[in-house]
Amino acid sequence: MVIFGTKATQVATEIIPYNCAHCGTQNSIQMTLLQKYAHIFWIPFIPIGKTAATQCMHCKQVLEKKEFSSYLQNSYDSIKSKSKIPIWTFSGLLLFAALIIVGGISSKQSDERNAKLIAEPKVGDIYEIKVGYKIYTLYKVGNIAGDTVFVLANQFETNKRRGLSDLKRKGDLAFINEPLPIHKADLKNMLEKREIVDIDRE
């Protein structure tokens, strides 16, 4: 369940040289500028605009922005132009961008590692195989002869990639003892097509 919503934080407060429309007290209006922001799981994600409210320090009357007179609106515009958006209201967006960057770096490193492993296969390597849409299984390298790799297919399949961990825990007895010959070039092609999604080597 994604919990999202909006909040506001105070970014500026000024006394406005203006008489209160309710009690007539001079220079008693305090304007508070608020920065609104969207949040996800209570983490500030992105700023979504500013608003303001005033309060008379004498009679305590509160006015929302939509109730401002033209003078108060001009004061609001002036204060708004001088205020800056708090950097922390971008926290979620910055975190999301950082995760994308880290994920991209990690994915590139994984691709480079797998390319090296597929070029120099070893007996015991486990290939995570995507057989089709939401169908995954495992191949295990049983033997290598020249440019041909003989793999043993796992007799089980799973509809989720994370289910491959359960298949690995079943051990060697889960692999069918009928070697399937695959040329190294074909293995490389399978890796490039994402049919081999990852490689385990102890």
JSON list of N, CA, C and O in Angstrom, two decimals, residues 5 8 10 29 31 33 61 66 69 74 122 139 181 195 201:
[
{"chain": "A", "resi": 5, "resn": "GLY", "atom": "N", "xyz": [0.55, 11.89, -0.03]},
{"chain": "A", "resi": 5, "resn": "GLY", "atom": "CA", "xyz": [-0.29, 13.04, 0.31]},
{"chain": "A", "resi": 5, "resn": "GLY", "atom": "C", "xyz": [0.50, 14.32, 0.16]},
{"chain": "A", "resi": 5, "resn": "GLY", "atom": "O", "xyz": [1.55, 14.36, -0.48]},
{"chain": "A", "resi": 8, "resn": "ALA", "atom": "N", "xyz": [2.77, 20.98, 4.21]},
{"chain": "A", "resi": 8, "resn": "ALA", "atom": "CA", "xyz": [3.34, 22.31, 4.00]},
{"chain": "A", "resi": 8, "resn": "ALA", "atom": "C", "xyz": [4.29, 22.62, 5.14]},
{"chain": "A", "resi": 8, "resn": "ALA", "atom": "O", "xyz": [4.11, 22.16, 6.27]},
{"chain": "A", "resi": 10, "resn": "GLN", "atom": "N", "xyz": [6.74, 25.92, 6.89]},
{"chain": "A", "resi": 10, "resn": "GLN", "atom": "CA", "xyz": [6.92, 27.37, 6.94]},
{"chain": "A", "resi": 10, "resn": "GLN", "atom": "C", "xyz": [8.29, 27.75, 6.37]},
{"chain": "A", "resi": 10, "resn": "GLN", "atom": "O", "xyz": [9.30, 27.17, 6.73]},
{"chain": "A", "resi": 29, "resn": "ILE", "atom": "N", "xyz": [-0.44, 42.75, 11.34]},
{"chain": "A", "resi": 29, "resn": "ILE", "atom": "CA", "xyz": [-0.66, 41.58, 10.49]},
{"chain": "A", "resi": 29, "resn": "ILE", "atom": "C", "xyz": [0.66, 40.81, 10.27]},
{"chain": "A", "resi": 29, "resn": "ILE", "atom": "O", "xyz": [1.65, 41.38, 9.80]},
{"chain": "A", "resi": 31, "resn": "MET", "atom": "N", "xyz": [2.29, 37.74, 8.23]},
{"chain": "A", "resi": 31, "resn": "MET", "atom": "CA", "xyz": [2.07, 36.83, 7.11]},
{"chain": "A", "resi": 31, "resn": "MET", "atom": "C", "xyz": [3.08, 35.68, 7.19]},
{"chain": "A", "resi": 31, "resn": "MET", "atom": "O", "xyz": [4.28, 35.91, 7.35]},
{"chain": "A", "resi": 33, "resn": "LEU", "atom": "N", "xyz": [4.53, 32.45, 5.08]},
{"chain": "A", "resi": 33, "resn": "LEU", "atom": "CA", "xyz": [4.62, 31.82, 3.77]},
{"chain": "A", "resi": 33, "resn": "LEU", "atom": "C", "xyz": [4.90, 30.33, 3.96]},
{"chain": "A", "resi": 33, "resn": "LEU", "atom": "O", "xyz": [5.79, 29.95, 4.74]},
{"chain": "A", "resi": 61, "resn": "GLN", "atom": "N", "xyz": [-7.41, 37.22, 14.18]},
{"chain": "A", "resi": 61, "resn": "GLN", "atom": "CA", "xyz": [-8.12, 36.82, 12.97]},
{"chain": "A", "resi": 61, "resn": "GLN", "atom": "C", "xyz": [-7.13, 36.21, 11.96]},
{"chain": "A", "resi": 61, "resn": "GLN", "atom": "O", "xyz": [-6.07, 36.76, 11.73]},
{"chain": "A", "resi": 66, "resn": "LYS", "atom": "N", "xyz": [-6.75, 32.86, -0.29]},
{"chain": "A", "resi": 66, "resn": "LYS", "atom": "CA", "xyz": [-7.89, 33.18, -1.16]},
{"chain": "A", "resi": 66, "resn": "LYS", "atom": "C", "xyz": [-8.72, 34.35, -0.62]},
{"chain": "A", "resi": 66, "resn": "LYS", "atom": "O", "xyz": [-9.54, 34.92, -1.35]},
{"chain": "A", "resi": 69, "resn": "SER", "atom": "N", "xyz": [-6.73, 40.64, 0.44]},
{"chain": "A", "resi": 69, "resn": "SER", "atom": "CA", "xyz": [-7.02, 41.85, -0.33]},
{"chain": "A", "resi": 69, "resn": "SER", "atom": "C", "xyz": [-5.90, 42.03, -1.35]},
{"chain": "A", "resi": 69, "resn": "SER", "atom": "O", "xyz": [-4.89, 41.32, -1.32]},
{"chain": "A", "resi": 74, "resn": "ASN", "atom": "N", "xyz": [-0.24, 41.57, -2.93]},
{"chain": "A", "resi": 74, "resn": "ASN", "atom": "CA", "xyz": [1.03, 42.15, -3.38]},
{"chain": "A", "resi": 74, "resn": "ASN", "atom": "C", "xyz": [2.15, 41.85, -2.38]},
{"chain": "A", "resi": 74, "resn": "ASN", "atom": "O", "xyz": [3.29, 41.57, -2.77]},
{"chain": "A", "resi": 122, "resn": "LYS", "atom": "N", "xyz": [32.91, -22.56, -16.69]},
{"chain": "A", "resi": 122, "resn": "LYS", "atom": "CA", "xyz": [33.55, -23.56, -15.84]},
{"chain": "A", "resi": 122, "resn": "LYS", "atom": "C", "xyz": [32.50, -24.57, -15.38]},
{"chain": "A", "resi": 122, "resn": "LYS", "atom": "O", "xyz": [31.32, -24.23, -15.22]},
{"chain": "A", "resi": 139, "resn": "TYR", "atom": "N", "xyz": [20.18, -23.95, -15.59]},
{"chain": "A", "resi": 139, "resn": "TYR", "atom": "CA", "xyz": [21.09, -24.86, -16.28]},
{"chain": "A", "resi": 139, "resn": "TYR", "atom": "C", "xyz": [22.37, -24.92, -15.46]},
{"chain": "A", "resi": 139, "resn": "TYR", "atom": "O", "xyz": [22.81, -23.90, -14.93]},
{"chain": "A", "resi": 181, "resn": "PRO", "atom": "N", "xyz": [24.10, -30.15, -25.28]},
{"chain": "A", "resi": 181, "resn": "PRO", "atom": "CA", "xyz": [25.25, -29.40, -25.84]},
{"chain": "A", "resi": 181, "resn": "PRO", "atom": "C", "xyz": [24.82, -28.02, -26.35]},
{"chain": "A", "resi": 181, "resn": "PRO", "atom": "O", "xyz": [23.85, -27.89, -27.09]},
{"chain": "A", "resi": 195, "resn": "GLU", "atom": "N", "xyz": [18.07, -14.20, -22.24]},
{"chain": "A", "resi": 195, "resn": "GLU", "atom": "CA", "xyz": [17.54, -15.53, -21.93]},
{"chain": "A", "resi": 195, "resn": "GLU", "atom": "C", "xyz": [18.31, -16.14, -20.77]},
{"chain": "A", "resi": 195, "resn": "GLU", "atom": "O", "xyz": [17.77, -16.91, -19.98]},
{"chain": "A", "resi": 201, "resn": "ARG", "atom": "N", "xyz": [28.69, -18.48, -9.92]},
{"chain": "A", "resi": 201, "resn": "ARG", "atom": "CA", "xyz": [29.92, -19.28, -9.91]},
{"chain": "A", "resi": 201, "resn": "ARG", "atom": "C", "xyz": [30.48, -19.25, -8.49]},
{"chain": "A", "resi": 201, "resn": "ARG", "atom": "O", "xyz": [30.68, -18.19, -7.91]}
]
